[in-house]
mmCIF file of C-alpha atoms and ligand atoms in Angstrom:
data_model
loop_
_atom_site.group_PDB
_atom_site.id
_atom_site.type_symbol
_atom_site.label_atom_id
_atom_site.label_comp_id
_atom_site.label_asym_id
_atom_site.label_seq_id
_atom_site.Cartn_x
_atom_site.Cartn_y
_atom_site.Cartn_z
ATOM 1 C CA LEU A 174 64.880 194.998 283.355
ATOM 2 C CA THR A 175 64.301 193.015 279.792
ATOM 3 C CA LEU A 176 65.994 193.633 276.742
ATOM 4 C CA GLY A 177 64.008 192.210 273.331
ATOM 5 C CA VAL A 178 66.422 190.263 271.207
ATOM 6 C CA LEU A 179 65.550 189.570 267.538
ATOM 7 C CA GLY A 180 67.504 185.977 266.812
ATOM 8 C CA ALA A 181 68.204 183.621 269.169
ATOM 9 C CA GLY A 182 71.767 182.425 267.658
ATOM 10 C CA GLN A 183 74.834 181.922 269.921
ATOM 11 C CA LEU A 184 75.442 185.845 269.980
ATOM 12 C CA GLY A 185 72.128 185.916 271.698
ATOM 13 C CA ARG A 186 73.076 183.157 274.014
ATOM 14 C CA MET A 187 76.431 184.762 274.847
ATOM 15 C CA MET A 188 74.508 188.355 275.171
ATOM 16 C CA ALA A 189 72.138 186.502 277.786
ATOM 17 C CA LEU A 190 74.928 185.230 279.674
ATOM 18 C CA ALA A 191 76.700 188.746 279.923
ATOM 19 C CA GLY A 192 73.160 190.128 281.186
ATOM 20 C CA VAL A 193 72.738 187.713 284.377
ATOM 21 C CA PRO A 194 75.268 189.337 286.378
ATOM 22 C CA LEU A 195 73.489 192.961 285.566
ATOM 23 C CA GLU A 196 70.112 191.104 286.470
ATOM 24 C CA LEU A 197 69.131 192.043 282.820
ATOM 25 C CA ARG A 198 66.816 189.420 281.378
ATOM 26 C CA CYS A 199 66.623 188.727 277.640
ATOM 27 C CA ARG A 200 63.611 187.765 275.681
ATOM 28 C CA PHE A 201 64.371 186.519 272.202
ATOM 29 C CA LEU A 202 62.478 186.414 269.170
ATOM 30 C CA ASP A 203 63.514 183.669 266.467
ATOM 31 C CA PRO A 204 61.774 181.268 263.759
ATOM 32 C CA SER A 205 63.920 178.346 264.891
ATOM 33 C CA PRO A 206 62.547 175.992 267.574
ATOM 34 C CA GLU A 207 66.367 174.782 267.653
ATOM 35 C CA SER A 208 68.306 178.270 268.210
ATOM 36 C CA PRO A 209 70.982 178.221 270.547
ATOM 37 C CA ALA A 210 69.828 181.028 272.866
ATOM 38 C CA ARG A 211 66.208 178.899 273.532
ATOM 39 C CA TYR A 212 66.828 178.429 277.058
ATOM 40 C CA MET A 213 68.685 181.134 278.090
ATOM 41 C CA GLY A 214 65.383 183.729 278.450
ATOM 42 C CA GLU A 215 62.189 183.927 277.775
ATOM 43 C CA PHE A 216 62.044 182.169 274.290
ATOM 44 C CA LEU A 217 59.177 183.363 271.569
ATOM 45 C CA GLN A 218 59.299 181.128 268.421
ATOM 46 C CA GLY A 219 57.885 183.303 265.467
ATOM 47 C CA ASP A 220 58.826 184.881 262.488
ATOM 48 C CA PHE A 221 60.626 188.482 262.189
ATOM 49 C CA GLU A 222 58.471 189.822 259.615
ATOM 50 C CA GLY A 223 54.912 189.591 258.673
ATOM 51 C CA ASP A 224 53.207 188.698 261.753
ATOM 52 C CA GLN A 225 52.399 191.996 263.532
ATOM 53 C CA GLN A 226 50.884 190.084 266.169
ATOM 54 C CA CYS A 227 54.255 188.226 267.159
ATOM 55 C CA LEU A 228 56.419 191.634 267.026
ATOM 56 C CA ASP A 229 53.489 192.917 269.300
ATOM 57 C CA ARG A 230 53.782 189.844 271.582
ATOM 58 C CA PHE A 231 57.583 190.318 271.629
ATOM 59 C CA VAL A 232 57.906 193.849 272.262
ATOM 60 C CA ALA A 233 54.888 193.901 275.186
ATOM 61 C CA GLY A 234 56.823 194.649 278.513
ATOM 62 C CA VAL A 235 60.420 194.988 277.155
ATOM 63 C CA ASP A 236 62.684 197.855 277.846
ATOM 64 C CA ARG A 237 64.722 198.088 274.618
ATOM 65 C CA VAL A 238 65.345 196.182 271.386
ATOM 66 C CA THR A 239 68.557 194.871 269.930
ATOM 67 C CA TYR A 240 69.324 192.291 267.229
ATOM 68 C CA GLU A 241 71.923 189.593 267.221
ATOM 69 C CA PHE A 242 71.186 188.711 263.572
ATOM 70 C CA GLU A 243 71.655 191.077 260.902
ATOM 71 C CA ASN A 244 69.069 190.175 258.354
ATOM 72 C CA VAL A 245 66.095 190.955 260.109
ATOM 73 C CA PRO A 246 63.800 192.863 258.127
ATOM 74 C CA VAL A 247 64.142 196.817 258.374
ATOM 75 C CA GLN A 248 60.561 197.296 258.483
ATOM 76 C CA SER A 249 60.136 195.052 261.449
ATOM 77 C CA ALA A 250 62.926 197.111 263.263
ATOM 78 C CA ARG A 251 61.319 200.133 262.358
ATOM 79 C CA TYR A 252 57.728 198.919 263.820
ATOM 80 C CA LEU A 253 59.804 198.268 266.937
ATOM 81 C CA ALA A 254 61.177 201.148 267.004
ATOM 82 C CA GLU A 255 57.910 203.046 267.381
ATOM 83 C CA ARG A 256 57.381 201.536 270.681
ATOM 84 C CA VAL A 257 60.732 201.038 272.424
ATOM 85 C CA PRO A 258 64.111 202.127 271.837
ATOM 86 C CA VAL A 259 65.622 200.001 269.437
ATOM 87 C CA TYR A 260 69.413 199.751 268.948
ATOM 88 C CA PRO A 261 71.581 199.852 266.999
ATOM 89 C CA PRO A 262 69.252 201.980 264.744
ATOM 90 C CA PRO A 263 67.302 200.462 262.160
ATOM 91 C CA GLN A 264 69.079 202.618 259.675
ATOM 92 C CA ALA A 265 72.402 201.104 260.561
ATOM 93 C CA LEU A 266 70.636 197.524 259.625
ATOM 94 C CA GLU A 267 69.453 198.953 256.441
ATOM 95 C CA VAL A 268 72.981 200.167 255.343
ATOM 96 C CA ALA A 269 74.742 196.641 256.460
ATOM 97 C CA GLN A 270 72.259 194.415 254.690
ATOM 98 C CA ASP A 271 72.977 195.690 251.188
ATOM 99 C CA ARG A 272 76.431 195.239 250.162
ATOM 100 C CA VAL A 273 76.019 198.269 247.538
ATOM 101 C CA LEU A 274 74.772 200.616 250.059
ATOM 102 C CA GLU A 275 77.326 199.542 252.551
ATOM 103 C CA LYS A 276 79.922 200.311 250.176
ATOM 104 C CA ASN A 277 78.522 203.702 249.111
ATOM 105 C CA PHE A 278 77.953 204.597 252.649
ATOM 106 C CA PHE A 279 81.581 203.927 253.386
ATOM 107 C CA GLN A 280 82.551 205.549 250.359
ATOM 108 C CA LYS A 281 80.711 208.762 251.707
ATOM 109 C CA SER A 282 82.652 208.629 254.418
ATOM 110 C CA GLY A 283 85.993 208.782 253.368
ATOM 111 C CA ILE A 284 86.615 204.920 253.967
ATOM 112 C CA ALA A 285 88.373 203.166 251.275
ATOM 113 C CA VAL A 286 86.660 200.069 249.453
ATOM 114 C CA PRO A 287 87.706 197.765 246.995
ATOM 115 C CA PRO A 288 86.978 198.855 243.606
ATOM 116 C CA PHE A 289 83.460 197.314 242.624
ATOM 117 C CA ALA A 290 80.484 197.641 240.630
ATOM 118 C CA PRO A 291 76.517 196.956 240.865
ATOM 119 C CA VAL A 292 75.278 194.000 238.733
ATOM 120 C CA SER A 293 71.868 193.288 237.708
ATOM 121 C CA SER A 294 72.295 191.313 234.425
ATOM 122 C CA LEU A 295 75.071 189.070 232.219
ATOM 123 C CA ASP A 296 75.772 192.654 230.410
ATOM 124 C CA GLU A 297 76.406 194.433 233.287
ATOM 125 C CA LEU A 298 78.725 191.702 234.467
ATOM 126 C CA GLN A 299 80.367 191.856 231.210
ATOM 127 C CA ALA A 300 81.204 195.393 231.732
ATOM 128 C CA ALA A 301 82.032 195.272 235.421
ATOM 129 C CA VAL A 302 84.838 192.448 234.578
ATOM 130 C CA LYS A 303 86.066 194.864 232.333
ATOM 131 C CA GLU A 304 85.978 197.488 234.467
ATOM 132 C CA ILE A 305 87.423 196.037 237.290
ATOM 133 C CA GLY A 306 89.681 193.465 236.171
ATOM 134 C CA LEU A 307 90.504 189.572 237.006
ATOM 135 C CA PRO A 308 90.427 188.023 239.597
ATOM 136 C CA ALA A 309 87.528 189.307 240.822
ATOM 137 C CA VAL A 310 84.808 188.345 243.477
ATOM 138 C CA LEU A 311 80.913 188.067 242.531
ATOM 139 C CA LYS A 312 78.941 188.646 245.593
ATOM 140 C CA THR A 313 74.997 188.716 246.436
ATOM 141 C CA ARG A 314 74.061 192.241 247.542
ATOM 142 C CA ARG A 315 71.800 190.768 250.491
ATOM 143 C CA MET A 316 71.731 187.839 252.729
ATOM 144 C CA GLY A 317 75.424 186.611 252.344
ATOM 145 C CA TYR A 318 77.259 185.095 255.494
ATOM 146 C CA ASP A 319 80.187 183.202 255.802
ATOM 147 C CA GLY A 320 81.275 183.113 252.209
ATOM 148 C CA LYS A 321 77.746 182.078 250.915
ATOM 149 C CA GLY A 322 76.596 183.932 247.764
ATOM 150 C CA GLN A 323 80.070 184.401 246.380
ATOM 151 C CA PHE A 324 81.873 183.100 243.306
ATOM 152 C CA VAL A 325 85.576 183.899 242.719
ATOM 153 C CA LEU A 326 85.972 184.740 238.636
ATOM 154 C CA ARG A 327 89.525 184.017 237.756
ATOM 155 C CA SER A 328 89.123 183.944 234.117
ATOM 156 C CA PRO A 329 86.527 185.350 231.559
ATOM 157 C CA GLU A 330 85.293 182.025 231.061
ATOM 158 C CA ASP A 331 83.764 181.753 234.552
ATOM 159 C CA VAL A 332 82.025 184.707 233.502
ATOM 160 C CA ASN A 333 78.743 182.619 232.346
ATOM 161 C CA GLU A 334 79.074 179.788 235.576
ATOM 162 C CA ALA A 335 79.044 183.166 237.987
ATOM 163 C CA TRP A 336 76.323 184.682 236.457
ATOM 164 C CA GLY A 337 74.440 180.965 236.439
ATOM 165 C CA ARG A 338 74.912 180.028 239.967
ATOM 166 C CA LEU A 339 74.216 183.912 241.382
ATOM 167 C CA GLY A 340 72.342 185.658 238.624
ATOM 168 C CA SER A 341 68.797 185.739 240.014
ATOM 169 C CA VAL A 342 69.060 188.088 242.636
ATOM 170 C CA PRO A 343 71.215 191.397 242.643
ATOM 171 C CA LEU A 344 74.719 191.103 242.519
ATOM 172 C CA VAL A 345 78.188 193.131 243.540
ATOM 173 C CA LEU A 346 81.332 192.494 241.683
ATOM 174 C CA GLU A 347 84.381 193.676 243.693
ATOM 175 C CA GLY A 348 87.990 193.470 242.741
ATOM 176 C CA PHE A 349 89.861 190.663 244.337
ATOM 177 C CA VAL A 350 91.990 192.152 246.730
ATOM 178 C CA SER A 351 95.452 190.074 247.471
ATOM 179 C CA PHE A 352 95.543 191.478 250.930
ATOM 180 C CA GLU A 353 98.288 190.871 253.506
ATOM 181 C CA ARG A 354 95.971 190.315 256.303
ATOM 182 C CA GLU A 355 92.702 190.309 256.896
ATOM 183 C CA VAL A 356 91.639 192.417 260.489
ATOM 184 C CA SER A 357 88.387 193.864 262.348
ATOM 185 C CA ILE A 358 87.959 196.177 264.862
ATOM 186 C CA LEU A 359 84.996 195.875 267.154
ATOM 187 C CA ALA A 360 83.821 199.463 268.634
ATOM 188 C CA VAL A 361 81.110 200.652 270.900
ATOM 189 C CA ARG A 362 78.755 203.597 270.962
ATOM 190 C CA ALA A 363 76.787 204.948 273.915
ATOM 191 C CA VAL A 364 73.618 206.727 273.984
ATOM 192 C CA ASP A 365 75.759 209.955 274.899
ATOM 193 C CA GLY A 366 77.768 209.462 272.300
ATOM 194 C CA GLU A 367 80.753 208.055 274.327
ATOM 195 C CA VAL A 368 82.950 205.698 272.114
ATOM 196 C CA ALA A 369 85.148 202.788 273.209
ATOM 197 C CA PHE A 370 87.383 200.520 270.569
ATOM 198 C CA TYR A 371 88.583 197.044 271.206
ATOM 199 C CA PRO A 372 92.138 196.418 269.807
ATOM 200 C CA LEU A 373 92.404 195.606 266.115
ATOM 201 C CA VAL A 374 92.612 191.786 265.736
ATOM 202 C CA GLU A 375 93.435 189.564 262.762
ATOM 203 C CA ASN A 376 91.293 187.079 261.385
ATOM 204 C CA VAL A 377 91.665 183.947 259.034
ATOM 205 C CA HIS A 378 89.500 182.673 257.330
ATOM 206 C CA ARG A 379 88.802 179.256 255.672
ATOM 207 C CA GLU A 380 86.398 178.374 252.817
ATOM 208 C CA GLY A 381 84.996 181.580 253.894
ATOM 209 C CA ILE A 382 84.103 181.044 257.329
ATOM 210 C CA LEU A 383 85.945 182.764 260.219
ATOM 211 C CA ARG A 384 88.392 180.395 261.708
ATOM 212 C CA LEU A 385 90.739 182.001 263.907
ATOM 213 C CA SER A 386 91.192 185.772 265.460
ATOM 214 C CA ARG A 387 94.065 186.586 267.559
ATOM 215 C CA THR A 388 94.973 189.717 269.108
ATOM 216 C CA VAL A 389 98.611 191.372 268.009
ATOM 217 C CA PRO A 390 100.251 192.683 270.875
ATOM 218 C CA GLY A 391 103.000 195.103 269.719
ATOM 219 C CA GLY A 392 102.282 193.304 265.951
ATOM 220 C CA MET A 393 99.983 195.897 264.486
ATOM 221 C CA ALA A 394 101.047 199.238 263.376
ATOM 222 C CA PRO A 395 99.412 201.923 265.432
ATOM 223 C CA ALA A 396 98.613 204.085 262.604
ATOM 224 C CA LEU A 397 96.107 201.076 261.500
ATOM 225 C CA GLN A 398 94.624 200.996 264.789
ATOM 226 C CA GLN A 399 94.215 204.613 264.584
ATOM 227 C CA THR A 400 92.680 204.804 261.156
ATOM 228 C CA ALA A 401 90.460 201.504 262.227
ATOM 229 C CA GLU A 402 89.047 203.702 265.411
ATOM 230 C CA THR A 403 88.659 206.888 263.184
ATOM 231 C CA TYR A 404 86.609 205.036 260.283
ATOM 232 C CA ALA A 405 84.338 203.008 263.298
ATOM 233 C CA ALA A 406 83.669 206.183 264.908
ATOM 234 C CA ARG A 407 82.986 208.122 261.515
ATOM 235 C CA ILE A 408 80.280 205.158 260.823
ATOM 236 C CA MET A 409 78.924 205.198 264.390
ATOM 237 C CA ASN A 410 78.430 209.112 264.343
ATOM 238 C CA GLU A 411 76.595 209.213 260.694
ATOM 239 C CA LEU A 412 74.496 206.303 261.845
ATOM 240 C CA ASP A 413 73.970 207.773 265.408
ATOM 241 C CA TYR A 414 74.817 204.250 266.334
ATOM 242 C CA VAL A 415 74.256 202.861 270.141
ATOM 243 C CA GLY A 416 75.872 199.401 270.866
ATOM 244 C CA VAL A 417 78.571 197.500 269.371
ATOM 245 C CA LEU A 418 79.732 197.827 265.774
ATOM 246 C CA ALA A 419 82.155 195.378 263.838
ATOM 247 C CA VAL A 420 83.995 196.681 260.511
ATOM 248 C CA GLU A 421 86.224 193.923 258.837
ATOM 249 C CA PHE A 422 89.105 195.216 256.733
ATOM 250 C CA PHE A 423 91.779 193.908 254.509
ATOM 251 C CA VAL A 424 95.191 195.143 254.928
ATOM 252 C CA HIS A 425 96.268 196.104 251.361
ATOM 253 C CA GLU A 426 99.576 197.517 250.546
ATOM 254 C CA GLY A 427 99.488 198.505 254.240
ATOM 255 C CA ARG A 428 96.152 200.033 253.909
ATOM 256 C CA LEU A 429 92.876 199.350 255.241
ATOM 257 C CA LEU A 430 90.098 198.493 252.590
ATOM 258 C CA ALA A 431 86.588 198.462 254.374
ATOM 259 C CA ASN A 432 84.857 194.848 253.200
ATOM 260 C CA GLU A 433 82.002 194.780 255.157
ATOM 261 C CA MET A 434 80.415 195.890 258.726
ATOM 262 C CA ALA A 435 78.103 194.167 260.955
ATOM 263 C CA PRO A 436 75.653 196.263 263.481
ATOM 264 C CA ARG A 437 76.218 193.631 266.266
ATOM 265 C CA VAL A 438 78.263 191.943 268.241
ATOM 266 C CA HIS A 439 80.611 189.933 266.154
ATOM 267 C CA ASN A 440 82.255 186.033 265.864
ATOM 268 C CA SER A 441 85.761 188.445 265.956
ATOM 269 C CA GLY A 442 84.972 189.722 269.357
ATOM 270 C CA HIS A 443 84.399 186.492 271.227
ATOM 271 C CA TRP A 444 88.076 186.770 272.367
ATOM 272 C CA THR A 445 87.134 189.512 274.597
ATOM 273 C CA ILE A 446 84.899 187.400 276.720
ATOM 274 C CA GLU A 447 88.135 186.352 278.670
ATOM 275 C CA GLY A 448 90.717 188.528 276.745
ATOM 276 C CA ALA A 449 89.520 191.835 277.484
ATOM 277 C CA ALA A 450 88.509 193.956 280.595
ATOM 278 C CA THR A 451 85.015 194.245 279.395
ATOM 279 C CA SER A 452 83.405 191.785 276.828
ATOM 280 C CA GLN A 453 81.685 192.537 273.507
ATOM 281 C CA PHE A 454 78.569 191.249 274.848
ATOM 282 C CA GLU A 455 78.898 193.325 278.223
ATOM 283 C CA ASN A 456 79.726 196.598 276.223
ATOM 284 C CA HIS A 457 77.148 195.830 273.965
ATOM 285 C CA LEU A 458 74.303 195.653 276.780
ATOM 286 C CA ARG A 459 75.971 198.582 278.488
ATOM 287 C CA ALA A 460 75.320 200.779 275.438
ATOM 288 C CA VAL A 461 71.917 199.959 274.672
ATOM 289 C CA MET A 462 70.703 200.018 278.216
ATOM 290 C CA GLY A 463 72.321 203.567 278.243
ATOM 291 C CA TRP A 464 74.626 202.692 281.061
ATOM 292 C CA PRO A 465 78.544 203.860 280.803
ATOM 293 C CA LEU A 466 80.977 201.717 278.644
ATOM 294 C CA GLY A 467 83.444 199.397 280.170
ATOM 295 C CA ALA A 468 87.182 199.415 280.024
ATOM 296 C CA THR A 469 88.342 197.841 276.371
ATOM 297 C CA ASP A 470 91.719 196.961 276.969
ATOM 298 C CA CYS A 471 93.047 193.450 276.106
ATOM 299 C CA VAL A 472 94.180 192.006 279.513
ATOM 300 C CA LEU A 473 95.732 189.279 278.084
ATOM 301 C CA PRO A 474 97.296 187.931 274.540
ATOM 302 C CA SER A 475 94.280 185.933 272.977
ATOM 303 C CA ALA A 476 93.257 184.096 270.333
ATOM 304 C CA MET A 477 89.859 182.640 269.199
ATOM 305 C CA LEU A 478 89.539 179.606 267.181
ATOM 306 C CA ASN A 479 86.217 178.288 265.780
ATOM 307 C CA ILE A 480 84.867 175.111 266.318
ATOM 308 C CA ILE A 481 83.277 174.322 262.774
ATOM 309 C CA GLY A 482 81.395 170.928 261.814
ATOM 310 C CA THR A 483 82.049 168.539 264.163
ATOM 311 C CA PRO A 484 82.267 168.723 268.286
ATOM 312 C CA PRO A 485 85.676 168.445 269.616
ATOM 313 C CA ASP A 486 86.361 166.226 272.830
ATOM 314 C CA ARG A 487 85.559 168.495 275.708
ATOM 315 C CA ALA A 488 88.086 166.760 277.835
ATOM 316 C CA ALA A 489 90.690 167.513 275.467
ATOM 317 C CA VAL A 490 90.291 170.950 274.935
ATOM 318 C CA LEU A 491 89.949 171.648 278.686
ATOM 319 C CA ALA A 492 93.363 170.077 279.066
ATOM 320 C CA VAL A 493 94.991 172.773 276.854
ATOM 321 C CA PRO A 494 96.096 175.787 279.598
ATOM 322 C CA GLY A 495 94.599 178.539 279.002
ATOM 323 C CA ALA A 496 92.079 177.253 277.045
ATOM 324 C CA HIS A 497 88.193 178.270 277.588
ATOM 325 C CA LEU A 498 85.286 176.434 275.855
ATOM 326 C CA HIS A 499 82.173 177.853 274.427
ATOM 327 C CA LEU A 500 79.749 175.446 272.719
ATOM 328 C CA TYR A 501 76.367 176.569 271.782
ATOM 329 C CA ASP A 502 74.092 173.584 271.902
ATOM 330 C CA LYS A 503 73.853 173.356 267.881
ATOM 331 C CA LYS A 504 73.541 170.123 265.732
ATOM 332 C CA PRO A 505 76.757 169.460 263.886
ATOM 333 C CA GLY A 506 76.620 169.758 260.331
ATOM 334 C CA ALA A 507 79.023 170.906 257.874
ATOM 335 C CA GLY A 508 80.562 174.596 257.605
ATOM 336 C CA ARG A 509 78.315 175.102 261.172
ATOM 337 C CA LYS A 510 79.741 177.135 264.034
ATOM 338 C CA LEU A 511 79.326 174.838 266.876
ATOM 339 C CA GLY A 512 81.081 176.650 269.239
ATOM 340 C CA HIS A 513 84.712 178.329 270.206
ATOM 341 C CA VAL A 514 87.821 178.452 272.432
ATOM 342 C CA THR A 515 89.463 181.306 273.852
ATOM 343 C CA LEU A 516 92.960 180.616 274.602
ATOM 344 C CA CYS A 517 94.747 182.920 276.694
ATOM 345 C CA ALA A 518 98.310 182.858 277.781
ATOM 346 C CA PRO A 519 100.438 185.494 280.066
ATOM 347 C CA GLU A 520 103.100 186.066 276.767
ATOM 348 C CA VAL A 521 102.773 185.475 273.038
ATOM 349 C CA ALA A 522 105.125 182.910 272.732
ATOM 350 C CA GLU A 523 103.388 180.825 274.860
ATOM 351 C CA LEU A 524 99.848 181.530 273.515
ATOM 352 C CA GLU A 525 101.300 180.196 270.238
ATOM 353 C CA GLN A 526 102.401 176.912 272.025
ATOM 354 C CA ARG A 527 99.290 176.716 273.493
ATOM 355 C CA LEU A 528 97.496 177.325 269.823
ATOM 356 C CA ALA A 529 100.076 174.454 268.566
ATOM 357 C CA SER A 530 98.529 172.081 271.230
ATOM 358 C CA LEU A 531 94.881 172.904 270.653
ATOM 359 C CA LEU A 532 94.752 172.777 266.840
ATOM 360 C CA PRO A 533 94.816 169.290 266.403
ATOM 361 C CA VAL A 534 92.214 168.456 268.818
ATOM 362 C CA VAL A 535 89.778 170.962 267.565
ATOM 363 C CA ASP A 536 90.333 170.309 263.971
ATOM 364 C CA SER A 537 91.966 167.056 262.441
ATOM 365 C CA GLN A 538 92.901 168.843 259.273
ATOM 366 C CA ALA A 539 94.706 171.417 261.512
ATOM 367 C CA SER A 540 96.664 174.144 259.907
ATOM 368 C CA VAL A 541 95.737 177.989 259.985
HETATM 369 P P1 AMP B 630 82.340 188.677 253.151
HETATM 370 O O1 AMP B 630 81.520 187.488 253.340
HETATM 371 O O2 AMP B 630 82.612 189.661 252.147
HETATM 372 O O3 AMP B 630 83.453 188.657 254.365
HETATM 373 O O4 AMP B 630 83.604 187.524 252.479
HETATM 374 C C1 AMP B 630 84.416 186.453 253.485
HETATM 375 C C2 AMP B 630 85.674 186.032 253.263
HETATM 376 O O5 AMP B 630 86.029 185.970 251.803
HETATM 377 C C3 AMP B 630 86.507 187.080 253.386
HETATM 378 O O6 AMP B 630 86.725 187.461 254.746
HETATM 379 C C4 AMP B 630 88.021 186.869 252.659
HETATM 380 O O7 AMP B 630 88.436 186.225 253.016
HETATM 381 C C5 AMP B 630 87.133 186.666 251.093
HETATM 382 N N1 AMP B 630 87.013 187.831 250.414
HETATM 383 C C6 AMP B 630 85.811 188.570 250.134
HETATM 384 N N2 AMP B 630 85.706 189.483 249.157
HETATM 385 C C7 AMP B 630 87.260 189.160 248.870
HETATM 386 C C8 AMP B 630 88.097 190.240 247.975
HETATM 387 N N3 AMP B 630 86.854 191.387 247.333
HETATM 388 N N4 AMP B 630 89.030 190.066 248.052
HETATM 389 C C9 AMP B 630 89.634 188.780 248.091
HETATM 390 N N5 AMP B 630 88.922 188.095 249.287
HETATM 391 C C10 AMP B 630 87.652 188.369 249.549
#
């Protein structure tokens, strides 16, 4: 069996690894010859867009198609979906690619979001600032990731600079949420509509990039878990979703406000490889192949630390008890995710101790 995967980044790399014991092969398509998944299966270097021949070559003989990159052109996903089942459905991509469509969709589904307004001119930005108030965050509607394409406005004088930096593309202004914490839920839906949810994790970002995710055994209010599951189930049912979905939230005054969703496996779910009964990658494969889902229980308190910018000393990481090192075969570079470490421990207190010894090894400016 062969699964076609659009994108060959680290998410594709880990998907391929999860496919090995199931004898499920991956065929990747990615424009970059240095893609992290280039040796993890058949690798086609080519565009996602415009080159129909390339898409035809990619889809010939694959059983299903999925993506590990959410900015795949929707029309390419639709083209492929006329030939083989494409999961998650292209309409999920369409919603997730545009922050305004996404927020409208959340609201229509009864999911709370921060105040927002679409912005496509300086006048509209000024009006939106009046309506929403400051501080606020101006974001590009499309193609933003890891905090790129964002500008925090703190005073009215920032309006011109923000417009100058981002104004060449459609934007959205969001109220700045002084959140208590950021959390995300990983959910999965099978072809027959069965759903399963991982426990909420807490996420810590630095400079817009996810730095740490941790499970919160006993620490997350059960009502938040329940609400997150209800929201994720609604999203998946409305989109007739198949596969893993991530939804990121702000916890504000004890309530969940949806920030964004990702129609794919997600960085905040990497802890599931060692920390959950079934990893998000295996469950994604199970879902898209039409197989039964695996249990999503957290089996050990876990934390995941991203390796950003510079590679750590392998031996020093591996010397930390309970540490599992994942490197992505990427060239170092500022702000690049080069790998991650999952830490597991039998008890939360021990996990915290292990995390304290891991932090300086992964990052010399260690603090979270
Ligand atoms: P995003 O690309 O929308 O996920 O934004 C990246 C990170 O920037 C988030 O995880 C937050 O830490 C921060 N951020 C984004 N939007 C807001 C907001 N409206 N209020 C406060 N912080 C935000």
